[in-house]
Coordinates of C-alpha atoms and ligand atoms in Angstrom, one line a residue:
M1193 CA 9.2 1.6 3.4
C1194 CA 12.3 -0.2 3.4
G1195 CA 12.4 -3.9 2.8
I1196 CA 14.4 -6.2 5.7
I1197 CA 14.5 -10.1 5.5
G1198 CA 17.0 -12.9 7.8
Y1199 CA 17.4 -16.1 7.8
T1200 CA 19.5 -18.5 10.1
G1201 CA 19.4 -22.8 9.1
T1202 CA 21.2 -25.6 7.3
A1203 CA 20.6 -24.3 4.0
N1204 CA 22.8 -21.7 1.7
A1205 CA 21.6 -18.0 3.2
I1206 CA 22.4 -16.6 0.1
P1207 CA 19.9 -17.4 -2.5
K1208 CA 17.4 -17.4 0.2
M1209 CA 18.4 -13.7 0.5
M1210 CA 18.4 -12.9 -3.0
K1211 CA 15.2 -14.6 -3.6
G1212 CA 13.4 -12.8 -0.7
L1213 CA 14.7 -9.5 -1.5
S1214 CA 13.6 -9.6 -4.9
V1215 CA 10.0 -9.8 -3.6
L1216 CA 10.7 -7.2 -1.2
E1217 CA 11.6 -4.3 -3.5
Y1218 CA 8.2 -3.4 -3.7
R1219 CA 8.8 -1.6 -0.7
G1220 CA 12.0 0.1 -2.1
Y1221 CA 14.7 0.3 -4.6
D1222 CA 17.5 2.5 -3.9
S1223 CA 20.1 -0.2 -2.9
V1224 CA 20.1 -3.5 -1.6
G1225 CA 22.3 -4.9 0.4
I1226 CA 23.5 -8.3 2.6
A1227 CA 25.4 -9.4 5.8
A1228 CA 26.3 -13.0 6.0
Q1229 CA 28.1 -14.9 8.6
E1230 CA 31.1 -16.5 6.9
N1231 CA 33.4 -18.6 9.0
S1232 CA 32.0 -17.3 12.1
K1233 CA 33.2 -13.7 10.7
T1234 CA 30.5 -10.9 9.0
K1235 CA 30.9 -9.6 5.8
I1236 CA 29.1 -7.0 4.2
V1237 CA 28.0 -6.9 0.6
K1238 CA 25.8 -3.7 -0.4
C1239 CA 25.5 -1.3 -3.5
K1240 CA 23.3 1.5 -4.6
G1241 CA 20.9 0.5 -7.4
R1242 CA 18.5 -2.7 -7.5
I1243 CA 19.1 -6.2 -7.1
G1244 CA 20.9 -7.1 -10.4
A1245 CA 23.3 -4.6 -8.7
L1246 CA 23.8 -7.0 -6.0
E1247 CA 23.7 -10.0 -7.8
E1248 CA 26.8 -8.6 -10.0
K1249 CA 28.5 -7.5 -7.3
L1250 CA 28.2 -10.9 -5.2
R1251 CA 30.1 -12.4 -8.4
D1252 CA 33.2 -10.1 -7.5
Q1253 CA 33.0 -10.6 -4.0
P1254 CA 30.9 -14.5 -3.0
I1255 CA 30.1 -15.2 -0.5
E1256 CA 30.9 -19.0 0.2
G1257 CA 29.1 -21.0 2.9
S1258 CA 27.3 -18.9 5.2
H1259 CA 23.8 -20.5 6.6
C1260 CA 23.3 -17.1 8.6
A1261 CA 22.6 -13.8 7.0
I1262 CA 20.3 -10.7 6.9
G1263 CA 19.2 -8.7 4.2
H1264 CA 17.6 -5.2 2.8
T1265 CA 16.3 -3.2 -0.1
R1266 CA 16.0 0.5 0.3
W1267 CA 13.9 3.3 0.3
A1268 CA 16.2 6.1 1.0
T1269 CA 14.9 8.8 3.7
H1270 CA 17.9 9.7 5.7
G1271 CA 20.8 10.2 2.9
G1272 CA 20.2 9.9 -0.4
P1273 CA 20.5 6.4 -2.7
S1274 CA 24.2 5.5 -2.8
D1275 CA 26.5 2.6 -1.8
K1276 CA 27.7 4.5 1.7
N1277 CA 24.0 4.6 3.0
A1278 CA 23.0 1.7 1.8
H1279 CA 22.3 -1.3 4.2
P1280 CA 23.5 -3.4 6.3
H1281 CA 25.6 -0.8 9.1
R1282 CA 27.8 -1.9 10.6
V1283 CA 29.4 -0.4 14.1
G1284 CA 31.3 -2.6 16.3
A1285 CA 30.4 -5.7 16.9
V1286 CA 26.9 -5.1 15.7
T1287 CA 25.5 -5.3 11.9
L1288 CA 22.0 -4.2 11.2
V1289 CA 19.0 -4.1 8.4
H1290 CA 16.2 -1.3 9.4
N1291 CA 12.5 -0.3 8.1
G1292 CA 11.6 2.9 9.7
I1293 CA 13.1 6.1 11.3
I1294 CA 14.6 6.6 14.5
E1295 CA 13.0 10.3 15.3
N1296 CA 15.6 11.6 17.5
Y1297 CA 19.0 10.2 15.3
K1298 CA 20.7 13.3 15.8
D1299 CA 20.8 13.9 19.5
L1300 CA 21.8 10.3 19.2
R1301 CA 24.2 10.9 17.1
A1302 CA 26.3 14.0 18.6
S1303 CA 26.1 11.8 22.0
L1304 CA 27.6 9.1 20.3
A1305 CA 29.8 11.2 18.4
E1306 CA 30.8 12.4 21.7
K1307 CA 31.8 8.9 23.0
G1308 CA 34.2 8.5 20.0
V1309 CA 32.0 6.5 17.3
I1310 CA 32.6 7.7 13.8
F1311 CA 30.5 7.2 11.2
Q1312 CA 30.4 6.3 7.4
S1313 CA 26.9 7.6 6.3
E1314 CA 24.3 10.1 6.5
T1315 CA 21.4 7.7 7.6
D1316 CA 19.4 7.0 11.1
T1317 CA 20.5 3.3 10.8
E1318 CA 24.2 3.5 11.4
V1319 CA 23.5 5.6 15.0
A1320 CA 20.7 2.8 15.5
A1321 CA 23.6 0.2 15.0
A1322 CA 26.3 2.2 16.8
L1323 CA 23.3 2.7 20.1
I1324 CA 22.8 -1.1 19.8
N1325 CA 26.7 -1.5 20.0
D1326 CA 27.8 1.0 22.9
C1327 CA 24.8 -0.8 24.8
F1328 CA 26.4 -4.4 23.8
A1329 CA 29.7 -3.1 25.2
Q1330 CA 28.3 -2.6 28.5
S1331 CA 26.5 -5.5 29.0
G1332 CA 27.5 -8.2 26.4
D1333 CA 24.3 -9.9 26.2
P1334 CA 22.6 -9.1 22.5
V1335 CA 18.7 -8.8 24.3
A1336 CA 19.5 -6.7 26.2
S1337 CA 21.4 -4.2 24.1
I1338 CA 18.9 -4.2 21.8
R1339 CA 15.8 -3.6 24.6
E1340 CA 18.1 -1.2 26.1
A1341 CA 18.7 0.6 23.3
S1342 CA 15.6 0.7 22.0
E1343 CA 14.2 2.7 24.8
K1344 CA 16.0 5.0 23.7
M1345 CA 15.3 5.9 20.2
K1346 CA 12.2 7.4 19.2
G1347 CA 10.3 6.5 16.2
A1348 CA 9.3 3.3 14.1
F1349 CA 11.7 0.7 13.7
A1350 CA 12.0 -3.1 12.8
F1351 CA 15.9 -4.1 12.8
G1352 CA 17.5 -7.7 12.0
I1353 CA 21.1 -8.0 14.0
L1354 CA 24.0 -10.0 13.6
F1355 CA 26.2 -9.9 16.6
E1356 CA 29.8 -10.7 15.9
G1357 CA 30.6 -13.9 18.4
Y1358 CA 27.1 -15.4 18.0
P1359 CA 27.8 -17.6 15.1
G1360 CA 24.4 -18.8 13.5
E1361 CA 22.1 -16.5 14.9
V1362 CA 19.8 -13.6 14.0
F1363 CA 18.2 -11.5 16.0
A1364 CA 15.1 -9.0 15.4
V1365 CA 12.8 -6.3 17.3
R1366 CA 9.9 -4.4 16.0
R1367 CA 8.2 -1.0 17.0
G1368 CA 5.7 0.6 14.6
S1369 CA 7.3 -1.3 11.8
P1370 CA 6.3 -4.6 10.6
L1371 CA 8.1 -7.6 11.0
I1372 CA 7.1 -11.4 10.5
L1373 CA 8.9 -14.3 11.7
A1374 CA 8.7 -17.5 10.0
R1375 CA 9.5 -21.2 10.3
G1376 CA 10.4 -23.4 7.5
K1377 CA 12.0 -26.8 7.4
D1378 CA 15.6 -25.8 6.8
G1379 CA 15.3 -22.7 9.2
Y1380 CA 14.1 -19.8 10.9
Y1381 CA 13.3 -16.4 8.8
I1382 CA 12.0 -12.9 9.7
A1383 CA 11.0 -11.0 6.9
S1384 CA 9.1 -7.4 6.5
D1385 CA 6.1 -9.2 5.3
M1386 CA 5.3 -12.8 4.5
T1387 CA 5.4 -12.4 0.4
A1388 CA 8.9 -12.7 0.7
L1389 CA 9.0 -15.9 2.5
L1390 CA 6.2 -17.9 0.5
P1391 CA 8.9 -19.3 -1.7
F1392 CA 10.2 -21.2 1.9
T1393 CA 7.2 -21.3 3.6
K1394 CA 3.8 -20.2 5.2
E1395 CA 4.4 -20.7 8.7
Y1396 CA 4.7 -17.2 10.1
Y1397 CA 3.9 -15.1 13.6
A1398 CA 3.8 -11.5 13.2
L1399 CA 5.6 -10.0 16.2
K1400 CA 4.1 -8.0 18.4
E1401 CA 5.2 -4.2 19.1
N1402 CA 7.9 -4.1 21.3
Q1403 CA 8.9 -8.4 21.2
I1404 CA 12.4 -9.4 20.6
V1405 CA 13.4 -12.4 18.7
R1406 CA 16.2 -14.4 19.1
L1407 CA 17.0 -16.9 16.0
S1408 CA 19.1 -19.9 15.9
P1409 CA 19.1 -22.9 13.7
G1410 CA 17.0 -25.1 16.1
G1411 CA 14.5 -22.7 17.3
G1412 CA 13.0 -19.1 17.6
R1413 CA 12.4 -17.7 20.9
I1414 CA 10.6 -14.4 21.8
V1415 CA 11.5 -11.9 24.5
L1416 CA 9.0 -9.4 25.9
S1417 CA 10.3 -6.4 27.0
D1418 CA 9.9 -8.0 30.6
G1419 CA 12.5 -10.3 29.7
T1420 CA 9.7 -13.1 29.7
K1421 CA 10.7 -15.9 26.7
I1422 CA 7.2 -17.2 25.5
A1423 CA 6.9 -19.8 22.2
P1424 CA 5.7 -17.7 19.0
Q1425 CA 1.8 -19.0 18.1
W1426 CA 3.1 -19.8 14.3
E1427 CA -0.4 -19.4 11.9
T1428 CA -0.3 -20.7 8.4
T1429 CA -0.8 -18.5 5.7
T1430 CA -3.8 -19.2 2.6
M1431 CA -1.2 -17.0 0.1
T1432 CA 0.7 -19.3 -2.3
P1433 CA 3.9 -18.2 -3.7
E1434 CA 2.0 -18.0 -6.9
S1435 CA 0.2 -15.5 -5.5
A1436 CA 3.2 -13.4 -5.4
Q1437 CA 4.0 -14.0 -9.3
K1438 CA 3.7 -12.3 -11.9
G1439 CA 1.2 -15.5 -13.5
G1440 CA 2.7 -14.7 -17.4
Y1441 CA 1.7 -11.3 -17.2
S1442 CA 4.2 -8.6 -18.2
H1443 CA 3.7 -6.6 -15.3
F1444 CA 2.3 -7.1 -11.5
M1445 CA -0.1 -4.3 -12.6
L1446 CA -1.9 -5.8 -15.1
K1447 CA -1.9 -8.7 -13.3
E1448 CA -3.6 -7.3 -10.6
I1449 CA -5.7 -4.8 -12.8
H1450 CA -6.8 -8.7 -14.1
E1451 CA -7.7 -10.1 -11.0
Q1452 CA -10.3 -6.9 -10.1
P1453 CA -13.6 -9.3 -11.0
G1454 CA -12.4 -11.8 -8.6
A1455 CA -10.6 -9.8 -6.2
V1456 CA -14.5 -8.4 -5.9
V1457 CA -16.4 -10.8 -5.5
K1458 CA -14.4 -12.4 -3.1
S1459 CA -14.3 -8.9 -0.8
V1460 CA -18.5 -8.8 -1.5
S1461 CA -19.5 -12.5 -1.5
P1462 CA -19.0 -13.1 2.5
R1463 CA -20.5 -9.8 3.6
I1464 CA -23.9 -11.0 2.1
N1465 CA -26.3 -13.8 4.0
A1466 CA -28.3 -16.4 2.5
D1467 CA -31.2 -13.5 2.1
G1468 CA -29.0 -11.7 -0.2
L1469 CA -28.3 -8.9 1.9
P1470 CA -25.6 -7.5 3.3
D1471 CA -24.2 -8.1 6.6
F1472 CA -20.7 -8.2 8.2
S1473 CA -21.5 -10.5 10.7
S1474 CA -18.8 -12.5 9.6
D1475 CA -15.9 -9.1 10.4
G1476 CA -17.7 -9.6 14.0
I1477 CA -20.0 -6.3 13.0
E1478 CA -23.3 -7.2 14.0
P1479 CA -26.4 -4.6 12.3
A1480 CA -27.2 -2.7 15.3
F1481 CA -23.6 -1.5 15.1
W1482 CA -24.2 0.3 11.8
Q1483 CA -27.3 2.0 13.7
T1484 CA -25.1 3.7 16.1
V1485 CA -23.8 5.6 13.3
K1486 CA -24.4 8.9 13.1
S1487 CA -21.4 10.7 11.3
I1488 CA -18.1 9.2 9.6
Q1489 CA -14.4 10.3 9.2
I1490 CA -12.5 8.7 6.2
V1491 CA -9.1 8.9 7.2
A1492 CA -6.8 7.3 4.5
C1493 CA -3.8 8.2 1.7
G1494 CA -3.3 8.3 -2.0
S1495 CA -5.5 6.1 -3.7
A1496 CA -6.8 4.8 -0.3
M1497 CA -7.9 8.1 0.5
H1498 CA -9.7 8.3 -3.4
A1499 CA -11.8 5.2 -2.6
G1500 CA -12.1 7.3 0.6
L1501 CA -14.0 9.7 -1.9
V1502 CA -16.1 7.0 -3.6
G1503 CA -17.2 6.5 -0.5
L1504 CA -18.5 9.5 0.8
R1505 CA -21.0 9.6 -2.2
L1506 CA -22.1 6.5 -1.1
L1507 CA -22.6 7.1 2.3
E1508 CA -24.3 10.6 1.8
D1509 CA -26.3 9.6 -0.8
L1510 CA -27.3 6.4 0.2
A1511 CA -26.9 5.4 3.2
K1512 CA -27.6 9.4 4.8
V1513 CA -24.8 9.2 7.0
P1514 CA -23.0 12.9 7.0
T1515 CA -19.4 12.2 5.5
S1516 CA -15.6 13.8 5.2
V1517 CA -12.5 12.3 3.9
S1518 CA -9.2 13.5 5.4
I1519 CA -5.6 13.0 4.0
A1520 CA -4.1 11.1 6.6
S1521 CA -0.9 12.8 7.1
E1522 CA -3.0 16.2 7.1
F1523 CA -5.9 15.1 9.8
R1524 CA -4.0 14.8 13.0
Y1525 CA -2.8 18.2 12.4
H1526 CA -6.0 20.0 12.1
P1527 CA -9.0 17.4 13.4
P1528 CA -12.2 17.8 12.7
I1529 CA -14.9 18.1 15.7
L1530 CA -16.5 14.9 15.4
P1531 CA -19.9 14.8 17.0
E1532 CA -20.7 12.1 19.5
G1533 CA -21.9 8.9 17.2
S1534 CA -19.0 8.8 14.8
L1535 CA -16.9 6.7 13.5
V1536 CA -13.3 6.9 12.1
I1537 CA -12.6 4.5 8.7
V1538 CA -9.2 4.3 8.3
I1539 CA -8.9 2.9 4.6
S1540 CA -4.9 1.2 4.2
Q1541 CA -4.3 -2.0 1.3
S1542 CA -0.9 -2.5 3.2
G1543 CA -1.9 -2.1 6.7
E1544 CA 1.4 -0.1 7.4
T1545 CA 0.9 3.4 6.1
A1546 CA 2.5 5.4 8.9
D1547 CA 0.5 8.4 8.7
T1548 CA -2.8 6.0 8.5
L1549 CA -1.7 4.7 11.6
A1550 CA -0.8 7.9 13.4
A1551 CA -4.6 9.1 12.6
L1552 CA -6.2 5.9 13.8
R1553 CA -3.9 5.8 16.9
Y1554 CA -5.0 10.2 17.5
A1555 CA -9.0 8.6 16.7
K1556 CA -8.6 5.9 19.7
E1557 CA -6.7 8.0 22.3
N1558 CA -9.2 10.4 21.9
G1559 CA -12.5 7.8 21.6
I1560 CA -13.4 7.1 19.0
P1561 CA -14.7 4.6 17.6
T1562 CA -12.7 3.1 14.9
L1563 CA -12.9 1.0 12.1
A1564 CA -9.9 -0.7 9.3
I1565 CA -10.3 -1.3 5.7
V1566 CA -7.2 -3.3 5.3
N1567 CA -5.7 -5.9 2.8
A1568 CA -2.5 -7.4 4.3
V1569 CA -3.7 -9.2 7.2
E1570 CA -2.4 -9.2 10.7
T1571 CA -0.8 -5.3 10.1
T1572 CA -0.7 -3.0 12.7
I1573 CA -4.0 -1.2 11.3
A1574 CA -5.7 -4.2 11.3
R1575 CA -5.1 -5.3 14.7
E1576 CA -4.9 -2.0 16.1
A1577 CA -8.4 -0.6 14.9
D1578 CA -11.2 -1.2 17.0
R1579 CA -12.8 -3.2 14.3
R1580 CA -11.6 -4.2 10.8
I1581 CA -13.2 -5.4 7.3
Y1582 CA -10.2 -7.3 5.2
T1583 CA -10.2 -6.2 1.5
F1584 CA -9.1 -10.1 0.2
A1585 CA -7.9 -8.7 -2.8
G1586 CA -4.9 -10.7 -2.4
P1587 CA -1.5 -9.7 -2.3
E1588 CA -0.7 -6.5 -4.3
I1589 CA 3.2 -6.4 -5.6
A1590 CA 2.9 -3.4 -7.9
V1591 CA 3.5 0.2 -6.6
A1592 CA 0.3 1.1 -8.6
T1593 CA -2.4 0.0 -6.4
T1594 CA -5.5 -1.3 -9.0
K1595 CA -7.5 -4.3 -7.1
G1596 CA -6.6 -3.0 -3.9
Y1597 CA -8.3 0.4 -4.8
C1598 CA -11.0 -1.6 -6.8
T1599 CA -11.6 -3.6 -3.3
Q1600 CA -11.7 -0.6 -0.8
A1601 CA -14.7 1.0 -3.4
S1602 CA -16.5 -2.4 -3.0
V1603 CA -16.6 -2.6 0.4
L1604 CA -17.4 0.7 1.2
W1605 CA -20.3 0.1 -1.1
M1606 CA -21.3 -2.6 1.2
I1607 CA -20.8 -0.6 3.8
A1608 CA -23.0 2.1 3.0
A1609 CA -25.7 -0.8 2.2
A1610 CA -25.4 -2.2 5.6
I1611 CA -25.9 1.2 6.8
A1612 CA -29.0 2.6 4.3
H1613 CA -30.4 -1.1 5.3
T1614 CA -30.1 -1.3 9.1
T1615 CA -31.5 2.3 9.2
G1616 CA -34.4 1.9 7.4
R1617 CA -33.4 4.1 4.4
I1618 CA -33.7 1.1 1.5
D1619 CA -35.6 -2.2 2.0
D1620 CA -34.7 -5.8 1.0
A1621 CA -35.6 -5.5 -2.6
Q1622 CA -33.4 -2.5 -2.7
A1623 CA -30.3 -3.7 -0.7
K1624 CA -30.7 -7.2 -2.7
A1625 CA -30.4 -5.2 -5.9
I1626 CA -27.2 -3.2 -4.5
T1627 CA -25.7 -7.2 -3.3
R1628 CA -26.4 -8.5 -7.0
S1629 CA -25.0 -5.9 -8.9
L1630 CA -21.8 -5.6 -6.8
L1631 CA -21.5 -9.5 -7.1
C1632 CA -22.4 -10.0 -10.8
D1633 CA -23.0 -7.2 -12.9
V1634 CA -19.5 -5.3 -11.4
P1635 CA -17.0 -8.4 -12.1
A1636 CA -19.0 -8.4 -15.5
A1637 CA -18.4 -5.1 -16.2
I1638 CA -14.9 -5.1 -15.2
E1639 CA -14.3 -8.4 -17.3
Q1640 CA -15.9 -6.8 -20.5
M1641 CA -13.9 -3.5 -20.0
L1642 CA -10.4 -6.2 -20.1
T1643 CA -11.1 -6.4 -23.6
L1644 CA -10.8 -3.1 -24.8
E1645 CA -6.8 -3.3 -24.8
N1646 CA -6.7 -1.8 -28.5
R1647 CA -8.7 1.0 -27.5
Y1648 CA -7.0 2.0 -24.6
H1649 CA -3.7 1.4 -26.3
K1650 CA -4.9 4.2 -28.8
I1651 CA -5.4 6.6 -26.3
A1652 CA -2.6 6.6 -24.9
R1653 CA -0.4 6.9 -28.3
N1654 CA -1.6 10.3 -27.7
L1655 CA -1.2 11.0 -24.3
I1656 CA 2.5 10.4 -24.8
N1657 CA 2.8 13.5 -26.9
H1658 CA 1.7 15.6 -24.4
E1659 CA 3.3 17.0 -21.1
H1660 CA 0.1 18.0 -19.6
V1661 CA -3.1 16.1 -19.5
F1662 CA -6.5 16.8 -17.5
Y1663 CA -9.3 14.6 -16.5
I1664 CA -12.8 15.8 -15.3
G1665 CA -15.7 14.7 -14.0
R1666 CA -18.6 15.8 -11.9
G1667 CA -19.8 13.8 -8.1
M1668 CA -18.3 10.6 -8.3
D1669 CA -17.0 11.1 -11.4
Y1670 CA -14.5 13.7 -9.9
A1671 CA -13.5 11.5 -7.0
L1672 CA -13.1 8.3 -10.3
S1673 CA -10.9 11.3 -11.8
M1674 CA -8.9 12.1 -8.6
E1675 CA -7.3 8.2 -8.8
A1676 CA -7.4 8.4 -12.8
A1677 CA -5.1 11.1 -12.5
L1678 CA -3.1 9.6 -9.8
K1679 CA -2.8 6.3 -11.9
L1680 CA -0.9 8.5 -14.6
K1681 CA 1.1 10.6 -12.9
E1682 CA 2.4 8.0 -10.9
I1683 CA 3.6 5.4 -13.8
S1684 CA 4.1 7.6 -17.0
Y1685 CA 5.8 10.3 -15.2
I1686 CA 3.1 12.8 -17.6
H1687 CA 1.7 15.4 -15.1
C1688 CA -2.1 15.0 -15.0
E1689 CA -4.4 17.3 -13.3
A1690 CA -7.9 15.9 -11.9
Y1691 CA -11.0 18.7 -11.9
A1692 CA -14.2 19.1 -10.9
A1693 CA -15.3 19.5 -14.1
G1694 CA -17.0 22.8 -13.3
E1695 CA -14.4 24.2 -11.9
L1696 CA -12.3 24.0 -14.5
K1697 CA -13.8 27.9 -16.2
H1698 CA -12.9 29.0 -12.9
G1699 CA -8.9 29.9 -13.7
T1700 CA -7.5 26.3 -14.5
I1701 CA -9.2 26.6 -18.9
S1702 CA -6.1 28.7 -19.2
L1703 CA -3.8 26.1 -19.5
V1704 CA -6.1 24.6 -22.4
E1705 CA -4.9 24.5 -25.6
P1706 CA -4.9 23.3 -29.4
G1707 CA -4.4 19.9 -28.7
T1708 CA -4.0 19.7 -24.7
P1709 CA -5.8 15.8 -23.6
V1710 CA -9.0 16.2 -22.1
L1711 CA -10.6 12.8 -20.1
A1712 CA -13.9 12.9 -19.0
I1713 CA -15.6 10.6 -16.8
C1714 CA -19.2 10.7 -16.9
T1715 CA -21.1 7.3 -15.3
E1716 CA -24.1 10.0 -13.6
Q1717 CA -26.6 9.8 -16.1
A1718 CA -28.0 13.4 -13.9
L1719 CA -24.9 15.2 -14.4
L1720 CA -24.7 13.9 -18.6
E1721 CA -26.1 17.3 -19.6
K1722 CA -23.5 19.5 -17.2
T1723 CA -20.7 17.6 -18.1
E1724 CA -21.2 17.7 -21.6
S1725 CA -21.4 21.4 -21.1
N1726 CA -18.0 22.0 -20.3
I1727 CA -16.7 19.6 -22.5
R1728 CA -18.2 21.9 -25.2
E1729 CA -16.0 24.6 -23.1
V1730 CA -12.9 22.7 -23.7
R1731 CA -13.7 21.5 -27.1
S1732 CA -14.2 25.0 -28.8
R1733 CA -10.7 25.9 -27.2
G1734 CA -9.2 23.2 -29.0
A1735 CA -8.8 20.3 -26.7
Q1736 CA -8.7 16.5 -27.3
V1737 CA -11.3 15.0 -25.5
T1738 CA -11.6 11.6 -24.7
L1739 CA -14.9 10.4 -23.4
I1740 CA -15.2 7.5 -20.7
V1741 CA -18.6 7.7 -20.7
R1742 CA -21.6 5.4 -20.4
D1743 CA -23.4 3.6 -23.0
D1744 CA -27.2 4.7 -22.9
L1745 CA -25.8 8.5 -23.9
P1746 CA -28.9 10.5 -25.3
T1747 CA -27.0 11.5 -28.5
P1748 CA -24.3 9.5 -29.9
P1749 CA -20.7 11.1 -29.2
D1750 CA -19.1 13.1 -32.0
P1751 CA -17.2 10.6 -34.4
A1752 CA -14.0 12.7 -34.2
E1753 CA -13.5 11.8 -30.4
E1754 CA -12.0 8.7 -28.6
V1755 CA -14.7 7.3 -26.8
I1756 CA -14.7 4.5 -24.4
L1757 CA -18.4 3.0 -23.4
L1758 CA -18.9 1.9 -20.0
P1759 CA -21.7 -0.9 -19.2
T1760 CA -24.9 0.5 -17.5
S1761 CA -26.2 -2.6 -16.2
S1762 CA -26.1 -1.3 -12.9
E1763 CA -24.8 2.5 -11.1
A1764 CA -22.0 0.1 -9.6
A1765 CA -21.2 -1.6 -12.6
T1766 CA -20.8 1.9 -15.0
V1767 CA -18.3 3.3 -11.9
F1768 CA -16.2 0.2 -11.4
A1769 CA -16.3 0.4 -15.5
A1770 CA -14.5 3.4 -15.9
L1771 CA -11.8 2.5 -12.8
T1772 CA -10.9 -0.6 -15.0
A1773 CA -10.6 2.2 -18.4
I1774 CA -8.3 4.9 -16.5
Q1775 CA -6.3 2.3 -14.7
Y1776 CA -5.9 0.3 -17.9
I1777 CA -5.2 3.5 -19.7
A1778 CA -2.6 4.8 -17.3
Y1779 CA -0.9 1.7 -18.0
E1780 CA -0.6 1.8 -21.9
T1781 CA 0.9 5.3 -21.7
A1782 CA 3.9 3.8 -18.8
L1783 CA 4.2 1.2 -21.3
L1784 CA 4.8 3.0 -24.6
L1785 CA 7.0 5.6 -22.5
G1786 CA 9.1 2.6 -21.3
C1787 CA 8.7 3.5 -17.2
D1788 CA 9.4 0.9 -15.1
I1789 CA 5.4 0.3 -14.2
D1790 CA 5.8 -2.0 -11.5
R1791 CA 8.8 0.2 -9.7
P1792 CA 8.0 4.0 -10.4
R1793 CA 10.9 6.1 -9.4
N1794 CA 10.8 7.4 -6.2
L1795 CA 8.0 5.4 -4.8
A1796 CA 7.8 2.4 -2.0
K1797 CA 4.9 0.0 -1.9
S1798 CA 4.5 0.8 2.1
V1799 CA 4.5 3.9 3.0
T1800 CA 5.8 3.3 6.9
V1801 CA 7.7 7.3 7.4
E1802 CA 5.5 10.3 8.9
Ligands
M6R2020 O1 -0.8 1.0 1.8 P1 -2.0 2.1 1.3 O2 -3.2 2.0 1.0 O3 -2.5 3.1 2.7 O4 -1.3 3.1 0.5 C1 -1.6 4.6 0.6 C2 -1.0 4.9 -0.5 O5 0.4 4.7 -0.6 C3 -0.9 4.3 -1.9 O6 -2.7 4.5 -2.1 C4 -0.4 5.2 -2.8 O7 -1.5 6.3 -3.4 C5 -0.1 4.2 -4.4 N1 0.7 4.2 -5.0 C6 -0.8 4.7 -5.6 O8 -1.1 3.7 -6.7

């Protein structure tokens, strides 16, 4: 949930910390801080707020000539956003930054307090620092003390640590939370993810559970839990520094909306074989596997869960596989009864969402085959699932997901097609039509929708005057409505509810009054008439209706209403076009309201706490 970074080498460490932290801000932005070795002493500069606040503080308290430092950007869990709760935390000889949660911190804090430790903050992180310091006081060995303290801590953590008396050395360990080790021309790094290090290097090693790292300017050694030392097996990322920059767009969210046509092509094309049929062999999934799948349980959070709802429609309608969708944080506590032949599909853009990871582990512990749909490569969920399908959306920086969700939906569509084809529910021609539509019609439809900025702007101008908004739709459009409402809420802070169009009249319609904005999505031909009736119901109660609707309507829409017409070159094209429209409407609304679009309040991109 937080972002951590560390460096040791021959270059000035401070600019590297600042650059890396500015990229990592998407993981949390309640406070920020660095600890750097200056003349063999560790100096900490930290504050509530964002990177700009730290820059200002560093002007007053400059750190000179440091070649070894750690840094942190925080999403508050234990203790509110404040200077004193900001990381790094120092206790005795130990200064550290932390991403994760120490679940047994209260017990540890109590026993350390008994030993005389006086805590300055409310964080679990300071407890971790005190614990490692306590172990270090006994062993005098940094690696041994990290190992011993790790054994005593429950929960998830990635730490970057400096020890007094070990100049030029950064130590790190991970369990549950992600951590990357990297090698550059002028030194070695750790970071929560590779995007933070792209300005410096492309060579990385994704640390495995419980591995401890000891970095010095001359090298990085990994220490396994049994004490064995190994050299990292370096890999080279294909990401570029540009892929984690705005590239001329005013916001990452806008850039990422515009990247969707290409992202869908990248996600779909490796899964189409020379005959134009769906084929996941390049992911190590042979057609015979799909035939073994008798039921599917999709588990995810937030937008990824909404993508799962789109998947549910396709898997049941097209592939005829009974499917259900669970919110990951609920799944473990009320797991469904899964029959023989079940497959659990977890979906996660970041590949690190703690609730989704816990659900995945639950499924594995219970012997259920698992498949992960993940965007960020080499992440914990991708690694731990039995099978994985990457979405190839590229780095997604905006907290509100757009291309991540879009590519998840496209991959689910391909999976439904693959199952339907291998089980004989659809023939070659039908399967080819689906792959062609995802590869050609969908990107074209999204492109077309990207040209309607003025229309979205006009709709947004109305929305900003209201506190409550409704999205309604039936079937697939109800699933899209849920995503639409989440997008609008999370970035514009306008309350928005998604309703199954036919359900509104069973109570909630009492909230509709003259002027209430209701946005109705209608991508399904078969549901057009029914949804039209529901639109009439709200319209007759004074609602201001916006239609996001197929362009082949039998009767032209009321000219008094705002209408966004969706291309109908294929079923998939219409759905992805609607998706683009709802994303753009949310974006324009937040823009007009002057919201912090890429960093909405209270949120973080990667939710690594349960
Ligand atoms: O990284 P994940 O896909 O696992 O994240 C799941 C949700 O936290 C995420 O989709 C969240 O709902 C987004 N902020 C929505 O835009």
